[in-house]
Tab-separated table of C-alpha atoms in Angstrom:
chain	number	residue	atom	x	y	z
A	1	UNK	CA	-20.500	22.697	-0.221
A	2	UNK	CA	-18.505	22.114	2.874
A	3	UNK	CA	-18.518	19.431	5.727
A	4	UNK	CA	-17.147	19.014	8.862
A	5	UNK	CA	-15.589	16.045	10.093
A	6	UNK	CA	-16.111	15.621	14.409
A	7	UNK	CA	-13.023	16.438	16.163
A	8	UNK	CA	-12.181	13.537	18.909
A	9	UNK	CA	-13.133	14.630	22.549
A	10	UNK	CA	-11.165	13.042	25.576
A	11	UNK	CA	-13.531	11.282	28.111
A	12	UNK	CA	-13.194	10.577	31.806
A	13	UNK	CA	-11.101	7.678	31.956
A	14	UNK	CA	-13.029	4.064	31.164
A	15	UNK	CA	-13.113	1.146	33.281
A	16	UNK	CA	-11.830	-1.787	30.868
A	17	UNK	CA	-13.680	-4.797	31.793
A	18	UNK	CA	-11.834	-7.848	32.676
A	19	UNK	CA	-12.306	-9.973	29.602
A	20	UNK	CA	-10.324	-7.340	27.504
A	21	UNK	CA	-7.457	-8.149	29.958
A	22	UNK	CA	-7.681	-11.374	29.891
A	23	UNK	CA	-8.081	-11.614	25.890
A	24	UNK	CA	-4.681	-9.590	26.017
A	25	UNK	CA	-3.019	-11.774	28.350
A	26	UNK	CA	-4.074	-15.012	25.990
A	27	UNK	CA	-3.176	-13.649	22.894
A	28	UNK	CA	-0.072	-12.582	24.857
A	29	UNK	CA	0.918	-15.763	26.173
A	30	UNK	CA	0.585	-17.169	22.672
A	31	UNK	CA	3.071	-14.697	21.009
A	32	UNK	CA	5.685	-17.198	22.168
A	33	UNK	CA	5.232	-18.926	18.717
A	34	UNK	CA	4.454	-15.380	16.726
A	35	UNK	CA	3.439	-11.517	16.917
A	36	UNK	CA	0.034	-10.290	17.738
A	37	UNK	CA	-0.421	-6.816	16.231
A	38	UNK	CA	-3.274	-4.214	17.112
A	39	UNK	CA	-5.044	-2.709	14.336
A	40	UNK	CA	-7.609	0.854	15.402
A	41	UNK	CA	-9.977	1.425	13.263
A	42	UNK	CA	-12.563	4.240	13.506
A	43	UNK	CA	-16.260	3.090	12.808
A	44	UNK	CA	-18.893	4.368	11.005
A	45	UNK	CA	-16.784	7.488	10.759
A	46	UNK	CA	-17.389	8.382	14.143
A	47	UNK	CA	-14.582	10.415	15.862
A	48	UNK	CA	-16.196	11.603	18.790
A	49	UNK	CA	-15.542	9.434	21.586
A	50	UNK	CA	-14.221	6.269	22.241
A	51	UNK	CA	-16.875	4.144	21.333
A	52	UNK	CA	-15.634	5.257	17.436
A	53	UNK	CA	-12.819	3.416	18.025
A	54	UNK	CA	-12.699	-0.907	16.851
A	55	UNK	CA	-9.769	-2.196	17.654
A	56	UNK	CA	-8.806	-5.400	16.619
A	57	UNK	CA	-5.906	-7.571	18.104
A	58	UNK	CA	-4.236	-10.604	15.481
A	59	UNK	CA	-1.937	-13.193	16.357
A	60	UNK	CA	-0.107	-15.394	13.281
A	61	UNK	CA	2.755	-18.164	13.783
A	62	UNK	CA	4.346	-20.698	11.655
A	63	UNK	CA	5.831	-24.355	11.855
A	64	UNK	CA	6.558	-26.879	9.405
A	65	UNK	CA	5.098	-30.661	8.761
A	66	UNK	CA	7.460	-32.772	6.748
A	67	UNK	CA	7.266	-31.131	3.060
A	68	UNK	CA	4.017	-28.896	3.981
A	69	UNK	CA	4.113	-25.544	5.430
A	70	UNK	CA	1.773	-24.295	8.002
A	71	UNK	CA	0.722	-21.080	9.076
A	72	UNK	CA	-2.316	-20.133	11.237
A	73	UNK	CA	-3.897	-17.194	13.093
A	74	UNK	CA	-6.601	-15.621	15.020
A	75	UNK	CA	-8.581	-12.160	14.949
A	76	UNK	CA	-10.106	-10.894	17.748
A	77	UNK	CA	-11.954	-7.788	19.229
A	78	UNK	CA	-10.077	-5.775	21.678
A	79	UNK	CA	-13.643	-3.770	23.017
A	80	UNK	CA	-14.614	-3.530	26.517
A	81	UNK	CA	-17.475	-6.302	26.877
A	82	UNK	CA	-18.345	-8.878	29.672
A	83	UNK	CA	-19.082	-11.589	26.758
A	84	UNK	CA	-15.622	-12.766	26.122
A	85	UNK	CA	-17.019	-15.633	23.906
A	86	UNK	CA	-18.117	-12.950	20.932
A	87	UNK	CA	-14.690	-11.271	20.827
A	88	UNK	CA	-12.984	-13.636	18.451
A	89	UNK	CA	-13.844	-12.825	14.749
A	90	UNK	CA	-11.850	-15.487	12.823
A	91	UNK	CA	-9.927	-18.393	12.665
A	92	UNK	CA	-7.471	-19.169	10.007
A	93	UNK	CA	-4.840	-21.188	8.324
A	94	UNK	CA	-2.971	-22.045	5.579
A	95	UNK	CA	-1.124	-25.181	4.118
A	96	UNK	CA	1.475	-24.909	1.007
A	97	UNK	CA	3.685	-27.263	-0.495
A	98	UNK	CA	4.849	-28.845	-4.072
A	99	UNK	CA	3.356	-31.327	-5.759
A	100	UNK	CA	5.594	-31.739	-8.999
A	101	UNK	CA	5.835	-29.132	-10.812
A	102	UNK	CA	3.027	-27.313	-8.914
A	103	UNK	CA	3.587	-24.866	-5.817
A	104	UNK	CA	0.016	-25.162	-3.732
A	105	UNK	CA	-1.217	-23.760	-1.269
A	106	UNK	CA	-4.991	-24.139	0.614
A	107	UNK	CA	-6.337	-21.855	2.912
A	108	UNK	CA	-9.450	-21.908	5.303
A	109	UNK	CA	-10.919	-19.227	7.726
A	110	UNK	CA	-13.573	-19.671	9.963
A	111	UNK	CA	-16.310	-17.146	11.784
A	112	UNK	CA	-15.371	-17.981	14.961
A	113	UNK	CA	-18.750	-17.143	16.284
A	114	UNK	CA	-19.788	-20.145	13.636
A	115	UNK	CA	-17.456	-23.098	13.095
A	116	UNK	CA	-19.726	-25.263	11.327
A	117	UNK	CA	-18.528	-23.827	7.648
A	118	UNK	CA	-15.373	-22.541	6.323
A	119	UNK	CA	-14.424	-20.855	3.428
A	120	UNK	CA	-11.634	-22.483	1.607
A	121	UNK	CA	-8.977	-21.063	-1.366
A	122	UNK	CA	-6.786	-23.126	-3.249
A	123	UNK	CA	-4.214	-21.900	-5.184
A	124	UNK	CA	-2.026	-23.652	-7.502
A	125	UNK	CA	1.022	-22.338	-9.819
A	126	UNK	CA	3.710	-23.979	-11.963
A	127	UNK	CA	6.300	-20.435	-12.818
A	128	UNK	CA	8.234	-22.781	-15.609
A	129	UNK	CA	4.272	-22.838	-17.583
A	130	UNK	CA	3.608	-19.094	-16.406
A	131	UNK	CA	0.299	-20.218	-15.265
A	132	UNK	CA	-1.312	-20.579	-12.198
A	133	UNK	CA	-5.353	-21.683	-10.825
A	134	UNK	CA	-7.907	-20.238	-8.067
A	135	UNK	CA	-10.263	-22.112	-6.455
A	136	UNK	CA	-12.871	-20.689	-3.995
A	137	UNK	CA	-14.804	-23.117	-2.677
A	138	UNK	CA	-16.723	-23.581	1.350
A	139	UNK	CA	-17.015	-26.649	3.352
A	140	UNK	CA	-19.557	-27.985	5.659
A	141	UNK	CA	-22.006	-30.049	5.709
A	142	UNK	CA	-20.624	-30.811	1.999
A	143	UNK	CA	-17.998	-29.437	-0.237
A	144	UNK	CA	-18.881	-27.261	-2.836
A	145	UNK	CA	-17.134	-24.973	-5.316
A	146	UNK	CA	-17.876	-21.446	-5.600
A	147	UNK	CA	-15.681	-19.489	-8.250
A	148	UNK	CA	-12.860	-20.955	-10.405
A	149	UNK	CA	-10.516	-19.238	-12.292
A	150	UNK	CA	-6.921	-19.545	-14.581
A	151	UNK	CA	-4.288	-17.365	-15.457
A	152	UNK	CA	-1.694	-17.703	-18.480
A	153	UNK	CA	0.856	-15.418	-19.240
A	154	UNK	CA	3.077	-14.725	-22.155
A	155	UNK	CA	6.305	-12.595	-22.369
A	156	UNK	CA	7.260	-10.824	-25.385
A	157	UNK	CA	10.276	-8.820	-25.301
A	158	UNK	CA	9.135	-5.678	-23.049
A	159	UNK	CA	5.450	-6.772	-22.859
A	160	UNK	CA	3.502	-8.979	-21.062
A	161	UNK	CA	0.299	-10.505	-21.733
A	162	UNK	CA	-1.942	-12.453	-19.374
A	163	UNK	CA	-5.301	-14.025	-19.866
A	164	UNK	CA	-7.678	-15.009	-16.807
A	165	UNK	CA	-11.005	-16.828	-17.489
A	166	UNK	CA	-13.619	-17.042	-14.817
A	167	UNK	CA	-16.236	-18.576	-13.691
A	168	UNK	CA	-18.723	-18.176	-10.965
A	169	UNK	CA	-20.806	-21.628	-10.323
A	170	UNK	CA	-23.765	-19.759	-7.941
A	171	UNK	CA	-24.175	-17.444	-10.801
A	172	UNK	CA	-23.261	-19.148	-13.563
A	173	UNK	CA	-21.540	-15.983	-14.973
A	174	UNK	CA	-18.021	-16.329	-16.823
A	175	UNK	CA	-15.997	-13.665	-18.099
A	176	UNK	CA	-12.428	-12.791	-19.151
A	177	UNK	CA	-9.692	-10.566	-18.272
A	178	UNK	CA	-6.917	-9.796	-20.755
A	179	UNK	CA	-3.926	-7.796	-19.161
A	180	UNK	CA	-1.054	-6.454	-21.384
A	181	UNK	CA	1.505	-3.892	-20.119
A	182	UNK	CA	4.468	-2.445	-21.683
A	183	UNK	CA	6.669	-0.361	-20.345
A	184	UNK	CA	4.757	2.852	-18.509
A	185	UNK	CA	1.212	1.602	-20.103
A	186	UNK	CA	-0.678	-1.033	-18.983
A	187	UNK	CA	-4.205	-2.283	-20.578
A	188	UNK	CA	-7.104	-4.339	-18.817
A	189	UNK	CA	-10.388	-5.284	-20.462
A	190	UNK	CA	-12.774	-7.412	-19.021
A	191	UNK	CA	-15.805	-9.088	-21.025
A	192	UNK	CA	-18.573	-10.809	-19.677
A	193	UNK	CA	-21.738	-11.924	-22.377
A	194	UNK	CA	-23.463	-8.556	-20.669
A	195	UNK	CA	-21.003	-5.899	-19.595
A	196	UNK	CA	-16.971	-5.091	-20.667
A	197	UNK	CA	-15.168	-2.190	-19.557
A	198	UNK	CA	-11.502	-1.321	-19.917
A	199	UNK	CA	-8.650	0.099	-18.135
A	200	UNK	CA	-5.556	2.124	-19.280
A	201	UNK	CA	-3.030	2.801	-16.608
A	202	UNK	CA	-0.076	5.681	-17.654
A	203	UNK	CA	2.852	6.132	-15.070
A	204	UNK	CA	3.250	9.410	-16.085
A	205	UNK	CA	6.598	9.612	-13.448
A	206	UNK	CA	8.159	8.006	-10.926
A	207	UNK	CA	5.221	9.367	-8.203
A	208	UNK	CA	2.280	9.579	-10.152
A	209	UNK	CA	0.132	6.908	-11.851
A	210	UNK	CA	-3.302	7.850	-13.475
A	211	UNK	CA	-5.576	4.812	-14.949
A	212	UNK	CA	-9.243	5.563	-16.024
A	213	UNK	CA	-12.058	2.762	-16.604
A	214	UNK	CA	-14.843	3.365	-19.032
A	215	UNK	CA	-17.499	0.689	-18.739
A	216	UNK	CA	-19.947	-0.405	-21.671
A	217	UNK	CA	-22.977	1.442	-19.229
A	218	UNK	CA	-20.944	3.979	-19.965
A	219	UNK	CA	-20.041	4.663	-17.008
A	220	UNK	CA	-16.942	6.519	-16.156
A	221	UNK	CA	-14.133	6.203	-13.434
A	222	UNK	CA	-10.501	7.727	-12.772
A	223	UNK	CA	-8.053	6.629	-10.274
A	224	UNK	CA	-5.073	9.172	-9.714
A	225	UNK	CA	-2.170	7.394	-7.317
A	226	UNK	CA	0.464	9.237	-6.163
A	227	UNK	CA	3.491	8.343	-3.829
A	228	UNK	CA	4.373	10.197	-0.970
A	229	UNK	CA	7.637	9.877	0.577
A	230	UNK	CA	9.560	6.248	1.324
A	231	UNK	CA	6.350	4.595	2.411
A	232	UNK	CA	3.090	6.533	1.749
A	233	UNK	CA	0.588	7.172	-1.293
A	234	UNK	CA	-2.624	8.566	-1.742
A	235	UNK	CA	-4.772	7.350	-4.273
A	236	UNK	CA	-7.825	9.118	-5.562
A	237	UNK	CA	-10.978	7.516	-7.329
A	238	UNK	CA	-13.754	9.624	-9.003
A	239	UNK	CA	-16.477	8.341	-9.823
A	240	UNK	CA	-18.851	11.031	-12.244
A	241	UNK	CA	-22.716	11.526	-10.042
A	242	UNK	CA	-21.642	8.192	-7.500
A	243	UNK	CA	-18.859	9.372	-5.384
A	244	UNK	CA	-15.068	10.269	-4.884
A	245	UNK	CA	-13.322	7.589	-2.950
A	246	UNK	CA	-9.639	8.746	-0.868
A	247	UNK	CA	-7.092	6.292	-0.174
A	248	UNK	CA	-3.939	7.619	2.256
A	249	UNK	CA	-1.164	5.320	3.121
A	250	UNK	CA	1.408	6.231	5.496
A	251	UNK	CA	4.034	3.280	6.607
A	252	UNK	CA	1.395	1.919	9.712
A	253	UNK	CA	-1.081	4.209	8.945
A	254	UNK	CA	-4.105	4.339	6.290
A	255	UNK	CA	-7.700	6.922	6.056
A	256	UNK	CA	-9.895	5.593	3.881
A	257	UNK	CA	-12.688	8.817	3.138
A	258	UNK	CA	-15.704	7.900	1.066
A	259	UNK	CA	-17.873	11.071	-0.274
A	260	UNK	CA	-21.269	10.784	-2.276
A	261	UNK	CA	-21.501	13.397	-4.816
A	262	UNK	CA	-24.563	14.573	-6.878
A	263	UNK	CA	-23.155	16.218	-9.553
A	264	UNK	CA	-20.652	18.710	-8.141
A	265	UNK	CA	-22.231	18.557	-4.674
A	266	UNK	CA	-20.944	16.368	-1.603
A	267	UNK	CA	-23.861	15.198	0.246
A	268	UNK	CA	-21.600	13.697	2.984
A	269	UNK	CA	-18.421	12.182	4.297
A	270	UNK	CA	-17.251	8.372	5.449
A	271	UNK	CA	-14.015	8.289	7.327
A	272	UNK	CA	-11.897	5.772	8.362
A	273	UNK	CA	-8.759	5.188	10.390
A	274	UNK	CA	-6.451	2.212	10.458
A	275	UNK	CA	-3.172	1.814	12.296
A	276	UNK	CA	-1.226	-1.259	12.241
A	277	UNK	CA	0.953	-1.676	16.239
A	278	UNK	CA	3.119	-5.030	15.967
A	279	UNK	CA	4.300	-5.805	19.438
């Protein structure tokens, strides 16, 4: 089986529209506190013209409030359009500081095409305990929690064991993760009352890393990592009958391909392209 992937043909040139402009001259003007970068992605795996192509522009900055530390940020879409209110994606911002013992830190993003909820993390860790709490939670109307969880963590010698219970108030679903590593190996099992699985991870050298996952449905999974250079890996998940899942890093850039498989066949190919520009 073979596919072809579109190769990218140049168009006459394109008229930007002047909401673009003026979304790059505001985010612009506002890099006085931070840097925006520009992130390209290609959509839907479509290569062959420009309309493939999302680009998405970020700004971040940082200041400081007594003991608390603040950072916030913006995502927007760089496309051509004449409706300059949908290009911003989402708002965000975080707040961390110490309360005792405890280093936390709160975070909240916003759809910026709907501010009336947010969702909001809390994180909270005290190193001299080795253990640390998540908290996913949204706000609106009310506050409610969504998904708690806790880690411990226990040295011993070499090794290193960490247990994380969770649970998920929508679902009411809890389950545990149990972590231990040693050396090259590392171990994760995960139990729930319905499913477990486990993974063993081997760094066979310094470039190469293979862990498989084998699942109480019995299914099957293998992820093969492998460094490339100073900057750059590609990672490699196979997944037996569902599909076989490419990961390529390269310093700014990363392709992300996604291929179904039927057995040993590839029924098709998902392609995408991300490259990070800080100005």
């Amino acid at each position: 089986t073979s596919f072809k992937i579109a190769s990218f043909h140049p168009q006459p040139p394109i008229k930007m529209k002047t909401s673009a402009l003026a979304l790059l001259a505001l985010i612009g003007g506002a890099a006085a506190g931070g840097r925006p970068s520009l992130s390209i992605n290609v959509r839907d795996g479509s290569f062959d013209d420009l309309g493939g192509l999302d680009p998405t522009l970020s700004w971040s900055s940082s200041s400081k409030s007594g003991d608390i530390d603040l950072e916030y940020g913006v995502e927007a879409s760089a496309r051509p359009t004449a409706d300059i209110a949908s290009l911003p994606r989402k708002i965000w911002g975080t707040a961390s500081t110490r309360v005792g013992d405890w280093g936390v830190t709160a975070r909240a993003d916003l759809d910026a095409q709907d501010l009336s909820s947010a969702d909001i993390e809390i994180d909270a860790a005290n190193d001299d305990a080795d253990l640390s709490v998540h908290l996913e939670a949204n706000a609106g109307d009310s506050f409610s929690v969504n998904k708690i969880e806790a880690t411990k963590g226990i040295d011993n010698d070499d090794s290193r064991i960490t247990v994380t219970p969770r649970y998920d108030l929508n679902t009411e679903e809890a389950d545990v993760v149990v972590a231990y590593s040693s050396g090259d190996t590392e171990v994760e099992v995960t139990a729930s009352k319905d499913a477990q699985s486990v993974t063993i991870s081997q760094q066979i050298d310094d470039e190469n890393k293979i862990s498989p996952t084998l699942a109480s449905s019995g299914d099957i999974s293998v992820e093969w990592e492998r460094k490339v250079g100073d900057d750059g890996s590609i990672t490699t998940t196979v997944k037996p009958n569902d599909s076989i899942d490419v990961e390529w890093k390269d310093a700014d850039w990363t392709a992300n391909i996604n291929m179904p498989i039927d057995g040993t066949d590839i029924t098709g190919a998902n392609v995408g392209i991300k490259r990070e520009v800080n100005f």
